[in-house]
Amino acid sequence: MIIGYYPGCSLSGGGIELDLSVKALVGVAGVTLREIDDWNCCGASAAHSTNHDLSVALPYRVLSLAEEQGLEQVVAPCAACFSRLKGTHLRLERSDELARKMADIVGRSYNRTVRVLSLTDFVRLLLAGGLADKLTHKLTGLKVAAYYGCLLSRLPQCTVAEDDIEDAERPTSMDAAIRATGAEPIEWNFATECCGGGLSLSKTDAVVRLSGAILADAKDAGAAAVVTGCPMCHSNLDMRQGAIHAAGLGGSPDALPILYLSELLGLAAGVPPEQLGLNRHFTDAMRLTRGAADEARSAPAAAGGGGS
Amino acid sequence: MARVGVFICHCGENIARTVDCPSLAAAAARLDGVVHAADYKYMCSDPGQTMVREAIVKHQLTGVVVAACSPRMHERTFRSAAAAAGLNPYLLEMANIREHCSWVHSDKAAATAKALDLLRMMVEKVRRNRALTPIRVPVEPTAMVIGGGIAGIQAALDIAAGGKKVVLVDRSPSIGGHMARLSETFPTLDCSQCILTPRMVEAATHPNITLMTYSEVDAVDGFVGNFEVTIRRKARYVDPAVCTGCGECWAKCPQKKIASEFDAGLGLRAAIYRPFPQAVPNKPVIDAAHCIRLTRGKGCELCRKACPRDAIHFDDADAIQKVKVGAIVLATGFDLWDHAAYGEYGGGRLTDVINGFQFERLASASGPTGGEIRRPSDGQTPKTIVFVQCCGSRDEKQGLPYCSKICCMYTAKHAMLYRHKVHDGRAVVFYMDIRSAGKGYDEFVRRAIEADGAQYVRGRVSRIYRRHDGKLIVRGADTLAGEAVTVEADLVVLADAVRPRAGARPLAQMLGVGSDANGFYSEAHPKLRPVETAAAGVFLAGACQAPKDIPDTVASASACAAKVLGLFAAPQLEREPIVARVNRELCAHCRACIKGCPYGAIEDFEVKDRKGNLVKVVASVNEGLCQGCGTCAAICRSNSIDLDGFTDEQIFAQIATME
Amino acid sequence: MIESADNPAPFEPRITAFVCTWCTYAGADLAGTSRLAYPPNVRIVKLPCTGRINPLFILKAFEGGADAVLVSGCHPGDCHYTSGNYHARRRWAMFRKLMDLAGIGEDRLFFSWISAAEGGKFASLIGQVTEQARSAGPFAANPARRQP
């Protein structure tokens, strides 16, 4: 199976672990990724806050290239890229007028045939295609908080896939993938809360407060790790953990490893942690590899939770 | 030779703006059979009607066409005018040149041409109209009321007080409905059971009322004045004639952990149970789904052994009973929408997030906590309660598009009751708007806020979750302060939307009553005929028609009773004479019409000669049953059935005259 | 419509609609009270129910000069007379095949369900039917067509 690959900017920068782990996973699953030739920026937050046409035209060009290159499915592991590509595709499906306008602006045609996959869509596809059987290094006993954030749960029309298995207010696709690794997805409250997203640099204090609340709730619920599918969430939860704890937020001062879903699956597939990029995190994630079961025992106990 | 008069209405400017009425009148005057044509500004006004009446007499008209608004608007008006002038009212027809012409077209020439066509069609039709007389059918002066809540009880009592018989049917073991479950009622805070239970007893003991509880309507046949309703009386397994309601049985029943419907799941009941202590009739039934003896077919029978009157029979079965009634009052009430659809409010998984009925039971002296406000999870008294209005209401995306009307008031009441019972408790109410129109209503809400200190926050709640220390965290917006708010609560009460009862739609179809997009029963006219339906003789009481509070429900129930008594005041009913007619000469008795008739209104008829010898058998229409759909006329192979008012001849003439 | 030989008016199709009084007639009334404009090419024949429609009505309509015929009644399950619209639908299915055989196809014969609440649907349906009938052109087989 060949699947188109749209790495976007993050995956070669701050989110390189996502790139590494996705590529490691497809190696295990026996799927080929083909990067879209000559791709451009998806626009993400910058474009749609400046010019609406631009915010549609950028993903339009990417989709048009993918179609031209014969890619029926394209995975955009970054949640922001996914949201832009899928949202644009849906908008074009609904409006012939918009499609005509974009064809005119971009100077390329797009017949609206590309299926855009999020990281969770992609993982579901791989698991169903045989990856589930290859997850032999079970992470039994590891308690994991599935953190969807905003862009993997909303807009509902993007995330509630064609098969309608996801509830935007209570998504479960990531929990199912966690279960496939042998780890235990915990019940918690902040699975779809905002981490502060793009305010990371402009309003760091807001990010510290929002991400701190997420960490605190995960720890209260007994999580030994948080799993995400978004480079922005990852950087806020992973990189800002020091600042969060320094501000007295985030619950107990224990470090909480923040993993990409693909990293967790890679571990369960027996991929060396360095190949997944686990050694590149700000908050030590390598300790999870020192025996998940041991780690689970020493994780903050569920009963010890306080408020934020 | 037909002498037709044509009257063209300008409807002020409504028609005259797009249709050239004077030239239409001039063209009409030249039509075959037309002896008089006139146009006037307001034909439905008194001078307009006088014009019609005078012309009928002066020109000895044998037919009239009024080209004006829709016949659904004013056909009755003009037919009455014709009748007043001595013309059979069924010799008057209307051409709809307003709704079907002037209001939907803008080109004056085209609209005038179309108006002339519509007019010509009606002239051709009216030339072939026959004088008809309304059909008289006898009336069975007994009413059936379906649903034994406050609406049904009120309607039944009022009809019974008017001296007519009533059959009151309820599908649950007791009458009383939702009102019996309420603690206090707004805006007076009088105890619901104190005002309701005497009415329940009155209904049960009234000589004119027959109570059929634990019974369902299986089928309805017939028509206004002459319905035949098939009632399925569900097996009670307890003989109510012998049972004294002593309670030995439910005390012995080993199945005692069944969630009580009456207590909205907060209390428990046994498998043999009466829904609540003041139930009417105060006799238990056995819940077959939970009874050990009935599910296994053997064993237990502890209740039977305990019964001092030998009233329990496990071989009881559903019984079918047919009842003849002349009118039916639908009083099926409402259900609450299920907030499990709101994932952001916990999706129904949070024990201490309850709905309005559950709070009523907590606040009720007869409820599972004896009237103390204690939360379901651990029985603690909540220090903070958050009330969320519009849960599912006014939400087109995930909930229901309409306002449930009663929630603003009962939420204010809940906040008040809580503050009266827990003096140091904090009541926070999230609302979108406060809709408290009604006598004493706004004062009531003000009292909740000002005297009882309920804290009202204008905004929606975006999330409710249970923190790991057990607190419910309620996050929302305060749109007046323009900020996000978070409240730590011990109990959350959601004002779930009001929606029609489960099973309301199949019942409506049985009766030929329409339902709106939300499943509420449709009234005949939203303003002028609010308790009548499209099905003659079927009336709507209470919240089955739209969300209603108790005063509105009682008012509509009494209105139904007035309508029923009015219907029963005449020994016979008049009906539109649009019925099928068989030409006995032509009928070959193929029976196609008998099979096709949706009403079973066509039967065999033996034609006999003077000596009583059978000549032949033909089809014959029972005018009492025929509703005038005309299916038989279209089916008939020998063209021997026709429909009065819509004969083949009339329709062909209409078709042929179009240009 | 009156046209003369030297100045022929553009073709305007004539459409005869057979509708039931309870649903579609009321729906057309609602289109009116909502002031929803539609082409003036349609003439409504009001019947108690679509079950009343004798296939001959439709043939006579074509014979009398209609270029298209529309039959519209209550939605399934909503018939005021319980089941009249089902009768109409069954008869219609058969009749349509016969009409096909006679060369009158889907561009001239229309069937729809319109409730009393669907004024908008009525207006847009008449628009569509008029357009389709216009592109189908004059009903040539009609012997009586356009004879002054």
PDB file of N, CA and C in Angstrom, chain A residues 195-196 199-213 236 240 243-244 247 249:
ATOM      1  N   CYS A 195      -4.412  23.265  24.882  1.00  0.00           N
ATOM      2  CA  CYS A 195      -3.114  23.331  25.549  1.00  0.00           C
ATOM      3  C   CYS A 195      -2.557  24.755  25.530  1.00  0.00           C
ATOM      4  N   GLY A 196      -3.228  25.631  24.781  1.00  0.00           N
ATOM      5  CA  GLY A 196      -2.693  26.978  24.608  1.00  0.00           C
ATOM      6  C   GLY A 196      -2.185  27.192  23.197  1.00  0.00           C
ATOM      7  N   LEU A 199      -0.260  30.135  21.223  1.00  0.00           N
ATOM      8  CA  LEU A 199       0.091  31.250  22.113  1.00  0.00           C
ATOM      9  C   LEU A 199       1.409  30.982  22.851  1.00  0.00           C
ATOM     10  N   SER A 200       2.048  29.874  22.492  1.00  0.00           N
ATOM     11  CA  SER A 200       3.250  29.429  23.193  1.00  0.00           C
ATOM     12  C   SER A 200       4.287  30.542  23.367  1.00  0.00           C
ATOM     13  N   LEU A 201       4.492  31.329  22.331  1.00  0.00           N
ATOM     14  CA  LEU A 201       5.502  32.374  22.408  1.00  0.00           C
ATOM     15  C   LEU A 201       4.917  33.721  22.797  1.00  0.00           C
ATOM     16  N   SER A 202       3.695  34.010  22.298  1.00  0.00           N
ATOM     17  CA  SER A 202       3.140  35.340  22.524  1.00  0.00           C
ATOM     18  C   SER A 202       2.517  35.486  23.913  1.00  0.00           C
ATOM     19  N   LYS A 203       1.939  34.391  24.446  1.00  0.00           N
ATOM     20  CA  LYS A 203       1.311  34.476  25.775  1.00  0.00           C
ATOM     21  C   LYS A 203       1.690  33.240  26.562  1.00  0.00           C
ATOM     22  N   THR A 204       2.936  33.163  26.884  1.00  0.00           N
ATOM     23  CA  THR A 204       3.442  31.946  27.514  1.00  0.00           C
ATOM     24  C   THR A 204       2.704  31.639  28.810  1.00  0.00           C
ATOM     25  N   ASP A 205       2.321  32.697  29.551  1.00  0.00           N
ATOM     26  CA  ASP A 205       1.667  32.443  30.846  1.00  0.00           C
ATOM     27  C   ASP A 205       0.340  31.695  30.662  1.00  0.00           C
ATOM     28  N   ALA A 206      -0.381  32.014  29.571  1.00  0.00           N
ATOM     29  CA  ALA A 206      -1.643  31.313  29.306  1.00  0.00           C
ATOM     30  C   ALA A 206      -1.362  29.849  29.011  1.00  0.00           C
ATOM     31  N   VAL A 207      -0.332  29.600  28.238  1.00  0.00           N
ATOM     32  CA  VAL A 207       0.019  28.223  27.898  1.00  0.00           C
ATOM     33  C   VAL A 207       0.411  27.459  29.160  1.00  0.00           C
ATOM     34  N   VAL A 208       1.169  28.107  30.016  1.00  0.00           N
ATOM     35  CA  VAL A 208       1.602  27.458  31.259  1.00  0.00           C
ATOM     36  C   VAL A 208       0.373  27.076  32.096  1.00  0.00           C
ATOM     37  N   ARG A 209      -0.596  27.960  32.148  1.00  0.00           N
ATOM     38  CA  ARG A 209      -1.799  27.700  32.938  1.00  0.00           C
ATOM     39  C   ARG A 209      -2.625  26.555  32.316  1.00  0.00           C
ATOM     40  N   LEU A 210      -2.874  26.653  30.990  1.00  0.00           N
ATOM     41  CA  LEU A 210      -3.728  25.654  30.326  1.00  0.00           C
ATOM     42  C   LEU A 210      -3.057  24.286  30.285  1.00  0.00           C
ATOM     43  N   SER A 211      -1.785  24.271  29.876  1.00  0.00           N
ATOM     44  CA  SER A 211      -1.088  22.992  29.794  1.00  0.00           C
ATOM     45  C   SER A 211      -0.874  22.416  31.185  1.00  0.00           C
ATOM     46  N   GLY A 212      -0.676  23.292  32.156  1.00  0.00           N
ATOM     47  CA  GLY A 212      -0.512  22.843  33.542  1.00  0.00           C
ATOM     48  C   GLY A 212      -1.746  22.103  34.023  1.00  0.00           C
ATOM     49  N   ALA A 213      -2.921  22.603  33.682  1.00  0.00           N
ATOM     50  CA  ALA A 213      -4.162  21.956  34.106  1.00  0.00           C
ATOM     51  C   ALA A 213      -4.289  20.572  33.464  1.00  0.00           C
ATOM     52  N   ASN A 236       4.117  22.136  23.853  1.00  0.00           N
ATOM     53  CA  ASN A 236       3.632  22.841  25.048  1.00  0.00           C
ATOM     54  C   ASN A 236       3.710  21.971  26.294  1.00  0.00           C
ATOM     55  N   ARG A 240       7.338  22.869  28.006  1.00  0.00           N
ATOM     56  CA  ARG A 240       6.978  23.843  29.051  1.00  0.00           C
ATOM     57  C   ARG A 240       6.840  23.212  30.429  1.00  0.00           C
ATOM     58  N   ALA A 243       8.667  25.025  33.175  1.00  0.00           N
ATOM     59  CA  ALA A 243       8.053  26.311  33.527  1.00  0.00           C
ATOM     60  C   ALA A 243       6.756  26.104  34.295  1.00  0.00           C
ATOM     61  N   ILE A 244       6.024  25.076  33.900  1.00  0.00           N
ATOM     62  CA  ILE A 244       4.754  24.781  34.574  1.00  0.00           C
ATOM     63  C   ILE A 244       5.002  24.412  36.034  1.00  0.00           C
ATOM     64  N   ALA A 247       5.973  27.281  38.131  1.00  0.00           N
ATOM     65  CA  ALA A 247       4.847  28.161  38.486  1.00  0.00           C
ATOM     66  C   ALA A 247       3.924  27.509  39.499  1.00  0.00           C
ATOM     67  N   LEU A 249       2.259  24.813  39.033  1.00  0.00           N
ATOM     68  CA  LEU A 249       1.090  24.208  38.373  1.00  0.00           C
ATOM     69  C   LEU A 249       1.452  22.791  37.921  1.00  0.00           C
TER      70      LEU A 249
END
